[in-house]
PDB file of C-alpha atoms in Angstrom:
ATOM      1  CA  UNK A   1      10.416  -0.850 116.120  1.00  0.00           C
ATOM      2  CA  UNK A   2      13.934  -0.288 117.285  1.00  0.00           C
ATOM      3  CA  UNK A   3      16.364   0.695 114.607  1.00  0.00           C
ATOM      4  CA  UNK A   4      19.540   0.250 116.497  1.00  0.00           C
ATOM      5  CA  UNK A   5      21.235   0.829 119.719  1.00  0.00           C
ATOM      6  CA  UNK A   6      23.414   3.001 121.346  1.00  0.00           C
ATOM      7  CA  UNK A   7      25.244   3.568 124.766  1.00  0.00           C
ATOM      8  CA  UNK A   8      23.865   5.522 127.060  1.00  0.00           C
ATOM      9  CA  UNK A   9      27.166   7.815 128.774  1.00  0.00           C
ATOM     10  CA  UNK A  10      24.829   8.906 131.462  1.00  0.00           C
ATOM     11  CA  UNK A  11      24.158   5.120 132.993  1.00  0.00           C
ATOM     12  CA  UNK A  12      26.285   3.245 130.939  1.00  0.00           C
ATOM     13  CA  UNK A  13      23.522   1.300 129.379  1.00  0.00           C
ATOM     14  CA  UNK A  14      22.856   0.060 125.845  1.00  0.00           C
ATOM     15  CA  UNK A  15      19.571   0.949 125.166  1.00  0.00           C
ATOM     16  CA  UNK A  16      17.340   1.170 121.948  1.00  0.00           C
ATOM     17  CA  UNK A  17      16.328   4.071 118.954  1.00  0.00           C
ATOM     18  CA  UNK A  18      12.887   4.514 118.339  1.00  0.00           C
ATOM     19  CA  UNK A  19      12.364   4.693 114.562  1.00  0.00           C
ATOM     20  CA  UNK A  20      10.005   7.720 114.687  1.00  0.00           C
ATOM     21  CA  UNK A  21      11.849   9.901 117.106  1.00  0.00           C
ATOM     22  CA  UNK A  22      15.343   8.975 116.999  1.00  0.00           C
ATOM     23  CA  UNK A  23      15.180   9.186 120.745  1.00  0.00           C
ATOM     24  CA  UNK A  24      16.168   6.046 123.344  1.00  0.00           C
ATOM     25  CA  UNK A  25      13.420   3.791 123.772  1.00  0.00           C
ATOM     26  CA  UNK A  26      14.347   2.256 127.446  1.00  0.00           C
ATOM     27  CA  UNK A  27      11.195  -0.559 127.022  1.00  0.00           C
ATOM     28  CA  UNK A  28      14.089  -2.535 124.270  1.00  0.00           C
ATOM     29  CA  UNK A  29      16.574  -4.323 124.879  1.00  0.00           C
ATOM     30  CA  UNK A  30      19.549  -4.685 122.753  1.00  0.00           C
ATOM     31  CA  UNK A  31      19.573  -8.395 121.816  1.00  0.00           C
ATOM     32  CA  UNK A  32      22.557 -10.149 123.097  1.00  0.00           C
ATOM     33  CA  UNK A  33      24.460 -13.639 121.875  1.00  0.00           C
ATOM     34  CA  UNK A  34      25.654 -14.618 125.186  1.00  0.00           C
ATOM     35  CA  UNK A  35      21.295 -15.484 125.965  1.00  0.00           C
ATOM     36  CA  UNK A  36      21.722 -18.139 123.229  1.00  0.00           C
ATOM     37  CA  UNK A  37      22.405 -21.382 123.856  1.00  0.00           C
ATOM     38  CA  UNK A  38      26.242 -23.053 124.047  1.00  0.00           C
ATOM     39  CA  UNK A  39      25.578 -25.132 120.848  1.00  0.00           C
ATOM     40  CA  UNK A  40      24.012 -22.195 119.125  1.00  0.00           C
ATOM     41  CA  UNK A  41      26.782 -20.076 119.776  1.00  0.00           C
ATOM     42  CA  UNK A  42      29.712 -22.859 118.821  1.00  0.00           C
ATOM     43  CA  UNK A  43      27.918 -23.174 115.884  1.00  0.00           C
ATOM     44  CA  UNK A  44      28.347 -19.348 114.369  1.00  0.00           C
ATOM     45  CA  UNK A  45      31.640 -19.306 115.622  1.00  0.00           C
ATOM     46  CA  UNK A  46      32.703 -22.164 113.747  1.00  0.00           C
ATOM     47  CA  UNK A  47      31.144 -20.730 110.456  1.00  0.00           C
ATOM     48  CA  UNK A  48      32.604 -17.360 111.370  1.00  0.00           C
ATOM     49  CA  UNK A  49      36.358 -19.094 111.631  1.00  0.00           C
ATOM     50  CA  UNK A  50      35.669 -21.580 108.818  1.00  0.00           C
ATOM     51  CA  UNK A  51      34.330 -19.017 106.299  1.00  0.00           C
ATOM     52  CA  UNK A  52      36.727 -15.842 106.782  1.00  0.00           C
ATOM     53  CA  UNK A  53      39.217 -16.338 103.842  1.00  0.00           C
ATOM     54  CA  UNK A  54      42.038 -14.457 105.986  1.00  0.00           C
ATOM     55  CA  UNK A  55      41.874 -16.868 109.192  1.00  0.00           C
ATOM     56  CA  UNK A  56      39.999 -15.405 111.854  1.00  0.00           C
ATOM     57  CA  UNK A  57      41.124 -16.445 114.539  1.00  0.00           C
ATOM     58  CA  UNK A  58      39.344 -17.782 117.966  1.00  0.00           C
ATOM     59  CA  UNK A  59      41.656 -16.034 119.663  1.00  0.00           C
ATOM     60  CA  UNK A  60      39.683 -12.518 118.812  1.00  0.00           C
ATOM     61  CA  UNK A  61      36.447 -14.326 119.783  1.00  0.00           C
ATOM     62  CA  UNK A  62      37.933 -15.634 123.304  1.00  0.00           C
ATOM     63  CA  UNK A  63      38.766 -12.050 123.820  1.00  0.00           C
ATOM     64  CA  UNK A  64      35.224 -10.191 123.888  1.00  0.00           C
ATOM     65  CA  UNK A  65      33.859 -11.523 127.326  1.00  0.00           C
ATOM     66  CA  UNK A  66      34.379 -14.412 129.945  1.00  0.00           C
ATOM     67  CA  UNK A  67      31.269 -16.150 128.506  1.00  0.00           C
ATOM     68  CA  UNK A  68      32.402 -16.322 124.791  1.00  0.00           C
ATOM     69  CA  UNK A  69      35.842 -17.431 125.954  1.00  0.00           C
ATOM     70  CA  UNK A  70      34.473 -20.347 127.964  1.00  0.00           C
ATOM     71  CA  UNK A  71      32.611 -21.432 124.650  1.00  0.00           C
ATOM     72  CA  UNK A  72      36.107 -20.975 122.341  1.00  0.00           C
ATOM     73  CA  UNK A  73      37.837 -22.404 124.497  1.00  0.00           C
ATOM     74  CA  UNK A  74      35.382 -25.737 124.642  1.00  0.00           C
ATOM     75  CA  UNK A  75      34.693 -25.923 120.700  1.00  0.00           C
ATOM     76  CA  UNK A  76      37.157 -28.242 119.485  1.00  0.00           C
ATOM     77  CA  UNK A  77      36.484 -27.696 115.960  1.00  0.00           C
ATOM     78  CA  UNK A  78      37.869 -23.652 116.361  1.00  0.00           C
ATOM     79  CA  UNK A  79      40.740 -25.247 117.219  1.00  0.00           C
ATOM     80  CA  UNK A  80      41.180 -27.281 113.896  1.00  0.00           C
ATOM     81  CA  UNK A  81      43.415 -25.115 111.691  1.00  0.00           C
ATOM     82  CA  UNK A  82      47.055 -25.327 112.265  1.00  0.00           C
ATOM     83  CA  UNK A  83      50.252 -23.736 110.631  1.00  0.00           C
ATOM     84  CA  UNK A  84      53.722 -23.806 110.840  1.00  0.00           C
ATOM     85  CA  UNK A  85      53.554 -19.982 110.678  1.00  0.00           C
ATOM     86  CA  UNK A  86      51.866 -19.986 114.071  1.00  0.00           C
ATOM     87  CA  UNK A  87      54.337 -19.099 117.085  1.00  0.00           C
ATOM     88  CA  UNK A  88      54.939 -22.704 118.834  1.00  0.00           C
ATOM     89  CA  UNK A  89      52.661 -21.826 121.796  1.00  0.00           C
ATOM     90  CA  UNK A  90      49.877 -21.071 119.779  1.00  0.00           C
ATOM     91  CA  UNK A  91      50.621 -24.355 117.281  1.00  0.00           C
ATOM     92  CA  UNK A  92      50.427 -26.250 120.475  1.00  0.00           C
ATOM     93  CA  UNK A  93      47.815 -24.904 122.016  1.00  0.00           C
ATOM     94  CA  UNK A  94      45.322 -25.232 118.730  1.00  0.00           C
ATOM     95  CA  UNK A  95      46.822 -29.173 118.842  1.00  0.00           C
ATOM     96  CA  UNK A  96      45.277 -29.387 122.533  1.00  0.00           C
ATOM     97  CA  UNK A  97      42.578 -27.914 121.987  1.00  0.00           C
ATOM     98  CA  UNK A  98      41.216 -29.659 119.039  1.00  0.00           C
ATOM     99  CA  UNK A  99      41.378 -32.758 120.985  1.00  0.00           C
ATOM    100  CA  UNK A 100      40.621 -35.636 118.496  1.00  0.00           C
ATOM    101  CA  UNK A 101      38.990 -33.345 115.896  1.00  0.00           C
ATOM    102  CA  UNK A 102      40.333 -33.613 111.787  1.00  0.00           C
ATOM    103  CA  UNK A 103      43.174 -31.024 111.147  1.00  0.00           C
ATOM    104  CA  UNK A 104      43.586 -28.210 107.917  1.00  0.00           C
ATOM    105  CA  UNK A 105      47.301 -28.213 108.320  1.00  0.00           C
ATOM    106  CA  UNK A 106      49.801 -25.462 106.187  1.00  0.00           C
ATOM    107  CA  UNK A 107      53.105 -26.438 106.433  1.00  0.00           C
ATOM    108  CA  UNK A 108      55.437 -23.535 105.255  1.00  0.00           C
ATOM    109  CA  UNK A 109      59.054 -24.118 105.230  1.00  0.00           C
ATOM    110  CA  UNK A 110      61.591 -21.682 103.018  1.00  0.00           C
ATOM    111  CA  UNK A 111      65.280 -22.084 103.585  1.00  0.00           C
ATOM    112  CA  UNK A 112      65.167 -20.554 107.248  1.00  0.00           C
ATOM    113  CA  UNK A 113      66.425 -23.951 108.660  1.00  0.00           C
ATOM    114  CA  UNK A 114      66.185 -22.800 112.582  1.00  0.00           C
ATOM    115  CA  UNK A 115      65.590 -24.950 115.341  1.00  0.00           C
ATOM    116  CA  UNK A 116      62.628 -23.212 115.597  1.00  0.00           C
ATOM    117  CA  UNK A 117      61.027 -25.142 112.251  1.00  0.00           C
ATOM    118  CA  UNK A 118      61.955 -28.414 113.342  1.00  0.00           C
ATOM    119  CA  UNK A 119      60.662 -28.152 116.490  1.00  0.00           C
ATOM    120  CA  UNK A 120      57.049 -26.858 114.597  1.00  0.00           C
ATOM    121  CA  UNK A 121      57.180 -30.081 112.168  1.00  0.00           C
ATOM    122  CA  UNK A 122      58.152 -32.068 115.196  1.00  0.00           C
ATOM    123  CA  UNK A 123      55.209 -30.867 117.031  1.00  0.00           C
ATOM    124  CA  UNK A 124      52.204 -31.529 114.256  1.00  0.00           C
ATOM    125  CA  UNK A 125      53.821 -35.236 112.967  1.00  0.00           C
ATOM    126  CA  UNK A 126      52.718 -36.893 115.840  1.00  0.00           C
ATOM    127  CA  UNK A 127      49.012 -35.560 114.897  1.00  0.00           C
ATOM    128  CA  UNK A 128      49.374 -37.108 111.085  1.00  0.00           C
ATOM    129  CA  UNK A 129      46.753 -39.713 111.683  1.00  0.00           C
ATOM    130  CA  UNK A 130      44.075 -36.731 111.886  1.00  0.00           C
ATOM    131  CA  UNK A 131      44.991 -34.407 108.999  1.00  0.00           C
ATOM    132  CA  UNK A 132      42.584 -34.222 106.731  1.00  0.00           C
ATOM    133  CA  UNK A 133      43.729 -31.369 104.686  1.00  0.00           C
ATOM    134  CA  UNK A 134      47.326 -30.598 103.885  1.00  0.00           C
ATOM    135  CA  UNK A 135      48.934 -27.627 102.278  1.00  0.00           C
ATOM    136  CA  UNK A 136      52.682 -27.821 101.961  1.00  0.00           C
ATOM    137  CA  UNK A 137      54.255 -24.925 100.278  1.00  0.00           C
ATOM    138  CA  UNK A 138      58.263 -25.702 100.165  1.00  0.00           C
ATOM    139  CA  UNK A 139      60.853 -23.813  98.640  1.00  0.00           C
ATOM    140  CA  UNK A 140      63.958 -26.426  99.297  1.00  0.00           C
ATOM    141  CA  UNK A 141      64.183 -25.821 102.982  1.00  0.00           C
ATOM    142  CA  UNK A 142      62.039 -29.257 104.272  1.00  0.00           C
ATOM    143  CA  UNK A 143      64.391 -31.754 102.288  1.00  0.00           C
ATOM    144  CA  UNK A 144      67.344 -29.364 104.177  1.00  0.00           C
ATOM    145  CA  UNK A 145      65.820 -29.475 107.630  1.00  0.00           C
ATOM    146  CA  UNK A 146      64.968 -33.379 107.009  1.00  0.00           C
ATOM    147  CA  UNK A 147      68.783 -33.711 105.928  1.00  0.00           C
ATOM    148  CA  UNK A 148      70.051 -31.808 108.894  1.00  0.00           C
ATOM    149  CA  UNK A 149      68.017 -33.347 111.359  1.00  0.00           C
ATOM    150  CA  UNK A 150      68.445 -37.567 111.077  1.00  0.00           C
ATOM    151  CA  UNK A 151      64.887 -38.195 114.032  1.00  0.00           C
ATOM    152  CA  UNK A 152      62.773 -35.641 111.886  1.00  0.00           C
ATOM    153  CA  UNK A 153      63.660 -37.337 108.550  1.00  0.00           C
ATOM    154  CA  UNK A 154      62.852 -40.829 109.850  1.00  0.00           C
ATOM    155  CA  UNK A 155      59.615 -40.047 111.188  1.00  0.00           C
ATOM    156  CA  UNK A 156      58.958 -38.175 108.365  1.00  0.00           C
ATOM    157  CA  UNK A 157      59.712 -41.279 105.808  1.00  0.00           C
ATOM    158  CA  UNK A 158      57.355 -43.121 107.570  1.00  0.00           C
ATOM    159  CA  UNK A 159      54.391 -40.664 107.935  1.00  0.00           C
ATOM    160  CA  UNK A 160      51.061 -42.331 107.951  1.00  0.00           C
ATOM    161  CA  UNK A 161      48.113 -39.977 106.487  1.00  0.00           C
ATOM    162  CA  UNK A 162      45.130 -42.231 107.149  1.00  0.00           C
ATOM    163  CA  UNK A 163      42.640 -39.074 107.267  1.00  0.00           C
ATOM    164  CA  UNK A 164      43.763 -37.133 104.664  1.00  0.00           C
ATOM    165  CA  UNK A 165      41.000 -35.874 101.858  1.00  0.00           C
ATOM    166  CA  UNK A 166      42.618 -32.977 100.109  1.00  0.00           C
ATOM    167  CA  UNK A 167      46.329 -32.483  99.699  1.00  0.00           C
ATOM    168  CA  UNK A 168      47.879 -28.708  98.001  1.00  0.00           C
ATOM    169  CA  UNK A 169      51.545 -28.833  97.141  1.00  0.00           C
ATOM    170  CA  UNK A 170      53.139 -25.743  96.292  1.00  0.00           C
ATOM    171  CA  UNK A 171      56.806 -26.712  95.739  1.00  0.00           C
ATOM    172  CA  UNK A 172      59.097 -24.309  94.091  1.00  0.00           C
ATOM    173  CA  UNK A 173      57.903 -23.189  91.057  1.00  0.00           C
ATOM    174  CA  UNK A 174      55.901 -25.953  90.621  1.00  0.00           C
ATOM    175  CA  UNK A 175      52.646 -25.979  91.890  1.00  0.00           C
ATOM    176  CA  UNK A 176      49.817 -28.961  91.706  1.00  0.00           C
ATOM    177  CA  UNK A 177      46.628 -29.838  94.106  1.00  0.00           C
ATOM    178  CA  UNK A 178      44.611 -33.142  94.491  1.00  0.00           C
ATOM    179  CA  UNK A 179      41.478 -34.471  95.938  1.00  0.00           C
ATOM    180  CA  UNK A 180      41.780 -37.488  97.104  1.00  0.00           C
ATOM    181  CA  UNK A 181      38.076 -39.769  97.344  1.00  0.00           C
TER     182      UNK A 181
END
């Protein structure tokens, strides 16, 4: 019974310990993810991103190999977390990739009132109708950048969140959270 693996420098090749001699064992294989099925693989990814409390990102994931980027890159659902403290290519490229899949969306705004925010809230309104989870922490700078900018602050007034299940507010000081049913 193999107790791990490790490279062999000579050929390059992974190959096995053998639990009574500590030597390679060249019969085992190391086991490898990239055998498993598409699905199979989607599926821990999307636990993976969905159950790391710091946001790990699929962007790590597409990075190991050609064959786990294909599958990133064609799981909607990695795609589903969006923030307004993402650079705008990446914001962009999560909305595209999701495709018609339920958003988490963190809006952040503090008083930093550059284009670059309103082009970020301009970019995730037109996906309203799929967020399903909102956080909006606000210290005074969206009811700025909505007063500053006339197109964002009527679009805004008449934002329609028809798939929305839980909504966290953290506004100033004041802080509240809801479930909606």
């Amino acid at each position: 019974m193999p107790v791990g693996f490790i490279r062999d420098r000579d050929k390059g090749d992974t190959v096995a310990l053998d639990s009574e001699t500590d030597s390679p064992d060249t019969s085992i294989s190391p086991p490898r993810l990239g055998v498993l099925p598409i699905e199979i693989m989607a599926y821990i990814f999307e636990v993976l991103v969905t159950t790391d409390s710091k946001g790990f990102s699929p962007l790590i994931l597409a990075s190991v190999c050609r064959h786990f980027r294909i599958v990133v890159l064609n799981t909607a659902t990695l795609w589903t977390n969006v923030s307004t403290e993402y650079a705008i290519s990446h914001l962009t490229a999560c909305l595209e990739r999701s495709r018609n899949k339920g958003l988490k969306v963190r809006i952040i705004q503090d008083r930093n009132l550059s284009r670059l925010n309103e082009l970020k809230l301009s970019t995730l309104v037109p996906h309203a109708h799929r967020w399903e989870k909102l956080y909006m922490k606000d210290n005074g700078g969206i009811k700025l950048l909505l007063e500053r900018s006339p197109d964002l602050k009527a679009v805004w007034s008449n934002l329609r969140l028809p798939a929305l299940k839980e909504l966290y507010l953290d506004i100033d000081d004041y802080s509240t959270s809801s479930h909606i049913e």
